[in-house]
């Protein structure tokens, strides 16, 4: 009897929070690059996607068609300028009206461009802080009621340069550092109903602006312990893990950078 009682009194193991079919995920800036990879991975796990884009309408429609061909009526599009803070609650409302719920928010959209000290303008600040900090904060605030009902989660896409500032990218580095701080703050504010985490990519996809020539790229790779570039799918896999398989993780940032953060 004593052995029987001990067996039944053992603590139960935590059950992974599988991203079951029909869960709804709003992903910003998700028409191409890392955002598109996140869409594909979460969609493959059964999620319905509310795919946000600002200017990449063609890419967004192609991705929507691709995924809806796999599973009918599983991806919807929304066009919005995230700098227009007043319209962000409407973006969340449209998502909930379209799919009936919201289970996760992925703040992926981001501006990235050089801002050297002495040449920084107010417009630079408004753009970089707006897309990387202000929009994620106000989207999280707008989404919080729906996410609470769903016991949902938020994942912010930060950057290795949140902790290791990139020379001549002053405002961008400040913005990503603030986003990491915001991740921890929201994790505390929104617990226990909503988990909030971040993923910090390293050399995964080179910026579209021509700021890293081949020599610069090879120098970065040579200082990355795994000695290679990452793939968008690597970042998407970390997002999927935080949403689907990490029910006891919140306030954390996962570095997906081939170890570069320990080598800088």
XYZ file of N, CA and C in Angstrom, residues 123-215:
279
model
N 13.170 62.008 -37.479
C 12.465 61.034 -38.320
C 13.084 59.649 -38.184
N 14.423 59.576 -38.109
C 15.093 58.295 -37.885
C 14.619 57.679 -36.570
N 14.604 58.484 -35.538
C 14.181 58.010 -34.215
C 12.734 57.503 -34.257
N 11.842 58.290 -34.839
C 10.433 57.910 -34.881
C 10.218 56.606 -35.634
N 10.951 56.405 -36.726
C 10.802 55.192 -37.528
C 11.338 53.973 -36.778
N 12.580 54.041 -36.321
C 13.206 52.877 -35.701
C 12.599 52.537 -34.338
N 12.350 53.539 -33.522
C 11.694 53.284 -32.238
C 10.244 52.885 -32.472
N 9.612 53.498 -33.469
C 8.212 53.203 -33.749
C 7.973 51.763 -34.139
N 8.771 51.234 -35.076
C 8.542 49.866 -35.540
C 9.060 48.825 -34.563
N 10.149 49.124 -33.872
C 10.809 48.128 -33.028
C 10.366 48.125 -31.572
N 9.778 49.215 -31.103
C 9.388 49.283 -29.692
C 7.930 49.709 -29.531
N 7.594 50.855 -30.093
C 6.262 51.412 -29.846
C 5.158 50.523 -30.397
N 5.303 50.082 -31.649
C 4.274 49.225 -32.242
C 4.127 47.899 -31.496
N 5.227 47.198 -31.171
C 5.065 45.967 -30.382
C 4.371 46.189 -29.038
N 4.681 47.310 -28.377
C 4.044 47.591 -27.091
C 2.551 47.812 -27.254
N 2.164 48.664 -28.191
C 0.749 48.980 -28.338
C -0.035 47.825 -28.964
N 0.613 47.014 -29.782
C -0.055 45.804 -30.274
C -0.286 44.822 -29.126
N 0.716 44.656 -28.270
C 0.556 43.768 -27.121
C -0.563 44.251 -26.217
N -0.626 45.563 -26.012
C -1.690 46.121 -25.181
C -3.060 45.866 -25.789
N -3.168 46.060 -27.105
C -4.445 45.841 -27.777
C -4.829 44.370 -27.796
N -3.834 43.502 -27.909
C -4.105 42.069 -28.018
C -4.316 41.395 -26.668
N -3.934 42.046 -25.587
C -3.938 41.404 -24.274
C -5.283 40.782 -23.884
N -6.415 41.463 -24.064
C -7.688 40.827 -23.668
C -7.949 39.514 -24.395
N -7.735 39.484 -25.709
C -7.963 38.251 -26.476
C -6.950 37.177 -26.080
N -5.691 37.578 -25.868
C -4.668 36.604 -25.489
C -4.925 36.037 -24.092
N -5.456 36.852 -23.200
C -5.797 36.347 -21.867
C -6.877 35.273 -21.960
N -7.890 35.530 -22.772
C -8.962 34.537 -22.924
C -8.418 33.218 -23.465
N -7.404 33.297 -24.313
C -6.850 32.099 -24.945
C -5.693 31.488 -24.166
N -5.291 32.138 -23.036
C -4.080 31.700 -22.325
C -2.915 31.652 -23.319
N -2.738 32.776 -24.031
C -1.850 32.821 -25.177
C -0.435 33.267 -24.870
N 0.254 33.718 -25.931
C 1.670 34.054 -25.803
C 2.058 35.117 -26.814
N 3.146 35.827 -26.492
C 3.740 36.833 -27.371
C 5.200 36.469 -27.572
N 5.672 36.590 -28.809
C 7.104 36.458 -29.088
C 7.562 37.695 -29.846
N 8.577 38.353 -29.329
C 9.172 39.516 -29.980
C 10.472 39.101 -30.671
N 10.688 39.603 -31.884
C 11.939 39.329 -32.581
C 12.893 40.490 -32.302
N 13.925 40.201 -31.538
C 14.886 41.238 -31.151
C 16.117 41.125 -32.043
N 17.313 41.135 -31.473
C 18.524 41.123 -32.287
C 19.711 40.911 -31.364
N 20.754 40.299 -31.891
C 22.005 40.178 -31.142
C 22.515 41.546 -30.707
N 22.199 42.589 -31.486
C 22.713 43.926 -31.199
C 21.915 44.656 -30.118
N 20.928 43.985 -29.548
C 20.281 44.529 -28.359
C 21.270 44.580 -27.195
N 22.135 43.592 -27.118
C 23.149 43.526 -26.056
C 24.543 43.917 -26.524
N 24.786 43.799 -27.838
C 26.083 44.141 -28.418
C 25.851 45.177 -29.508
N 25.815 46.462 -29.153
C 25.443 47.498 -30.128
C 26.272 47.445 -31.397
N 25.593 47.680 -32.512
C 26.241 47.685 -33.820
C 26.719 49.098 -34.125
N 27.994 49.248 -34.417
C 28.559 50.567 -34.677
C 27.842 51.237 -35.845
N 27.539 52.497 -35.669
C 26.873 53.354 -36.661
C 25.389 53.049 -36.808
N 24.862 52.185 -35.944
C 23.420 51.888 -35.936
C 22.876 52.193 -34.539
N 23.091 53.431 -34.120
C 22.818 53.818 -32.728
C 21.356 53.611 -32.367
N 20.452 54.160 -33.166
C 19.036 54.126 -32.797
C 18.488 52.707 -32.896
N 18.898 51.968 -33.917
C 18.448 50.582 -34.049
C 18.883 49.767 -32.834
N 20.124 49.919 -32.413
C 20.619 49.177 -31.257
C 19.861 49.558 -29.994
N 19.575 50.841 -29.832
C 18.775 51.295 -28.687
C 17.391 50.665 -28.728
N 16.790 50.664 -29.911
C 15.425 50.151 -30.056
C 15.342 48.669 -29.700
N 16.285 47.872 -30.197
C 16.235 46.443 -29.905
C 16.539 46.163 -28.438
N 17.408 46.964 -27.833
C 17.649 46.821 -26.405
C 16.377 47.117 -25.614
N 15.657 48.145 -26.029
C 14.390 48.473 -25.371
C 13.375 47.353 -25.541
N 13.372 46.705 -26.703
C 12.429 45.615 -26.949
C 12.699 44.423 -26.032
N 13.982 44.154 -25.755
C 14.317 43.098 -24.796
C 13.797 43.465 -23.409
N 14.012 44.713 -22.999
C 13.497 45.158 -21.709
C 11.985 45.097 -21.650
N 11.329 45.456 -22.746
C 9.882 45.395 -22.818
C 9.386 43.954 -22.698
N 10.118 43.023 -23.298
C 9.753 41.606 -23.204
C 9.694 41.159 -21.754
N 10.720 41.518 -20.988
C 10.741 41.126 -19.571
C 9.637 41.823 -18.787
N 9.434 43.100 -19.065
C 8.406 43.847 -18.345
C 7.008 43.300 -18.622
N 6.712 43.035 -19.899
C 5.394 42.511 -20.241
C 5.199 41.099 -19.700
N 6.289 40.325 -19.637
C 6.169 38.982 -19.076
C 5.669 39.052 -17.639
N 6.121 40.064 -16.924
C 5.664 40.217 -15.537
C 4.252 40.787 -15.476
N 3.980 41.768 -16.317
C 2.671 42.425 -16.306
C 1.545 41.486 -16.731
N 1.808 40.627 -17.711
C 0.747 39.830 -18.309
C 0.626 38.420 -17.728
N 1.553 38.036 -16.854
C 1.454 36.733 -16.196
C 0.269 36.752 -15.212
N -0.341 35.612 -14.948
C 0.039 34.276 -15.426
C -0.656 33.844 -16.723
N -1.565 34.667 -17.236
C -2.352 34.204 -18.383
C -1.563 34.189 -19.687
N -0.642 35.148 -19.850
C 0.061 35.304 -21.132
C 1.566 35.202 -20.896
N 2.226 34.369 -21.699
C 3.684 34.292 -21.665
C 4.263 35.241 -22.710
N 5.395 35.869 -22.375
C 6.046 36.812 -23.300
C 7.535 36.483 -23.362
N 8.019 36.189 -24.555
C 9.420 35.846 -24.759
C 9.944 36.533 -26.020
N 11.227 36.328 -26.289
C 11.847 36.949 -27.460
C 12.829 35.985 -28.101
N 13.081 36.209 -29.376
C 14.107 35.490 -30.126
C 15.054 36.525 -30.711
N 16.356 36.323 -30.525
C 17.373 37.271 -30.986
C 18.224 36.633 -32.075
N 17.931 36.902 -33.345
C 18.744 36.338 -34.430
C 20.109 37.012 -34.522
N 21.055 36.264 -35.073
C 22.359 36.807 -35.432
C 22.460 36.885 -36.945
N 23.553 36.400 -37.539
C 23.710 36.466 -39.001
C 22.851 35.421 -39.702
N 21.589 35.765 -39.937
C 20.635 34.841 -40.537
C 20.299 35.267 -41.955
N 19.750 36.461 -42.111
C 19.519 37.026 -43.445
C 20.171 38.405 -43.446
N 20.982 38.671 -44.436
C 21.644 39.972 -44.495
C 20.631 41.057 -44.817
N 20.836 42.260 -44.264
C 19.903 43.363 -44.515
C 19.755 43.661 -46.007
N 18.564 44.135 -46.371
C 18.323 44.476 -47.766
C 19.128 45.701 -48.191
N 19.386 46.593 -47.239
C 20.244 47.726 -47.572
C 21.677 47.221 -47.765
N 22.447 47.895 -48.599
C 23.780 47.414 -48.979
C 24.838 47.897 -47.989
N 24.709 47.447 -46.729
C 25.615 47.929 -45.691
C 26.681 46.909 -45.309
N 26.513 45.652 -45.737
C 27.488 44.614 -45.415
C 27.996 44.009 -46.718
N 29.215 44.414 -47.134
C 29.777 43.826 -48.343
C 30.292 42.421 -48.044
N 30.824 41.750 -49.053
C 31.231 40.363 -48.889
C 32.315 40.202 -47.837
N 33.251 41.171 -47.781
C 34.315 41.103 -46.775
C 33.737 41.215 -45.372
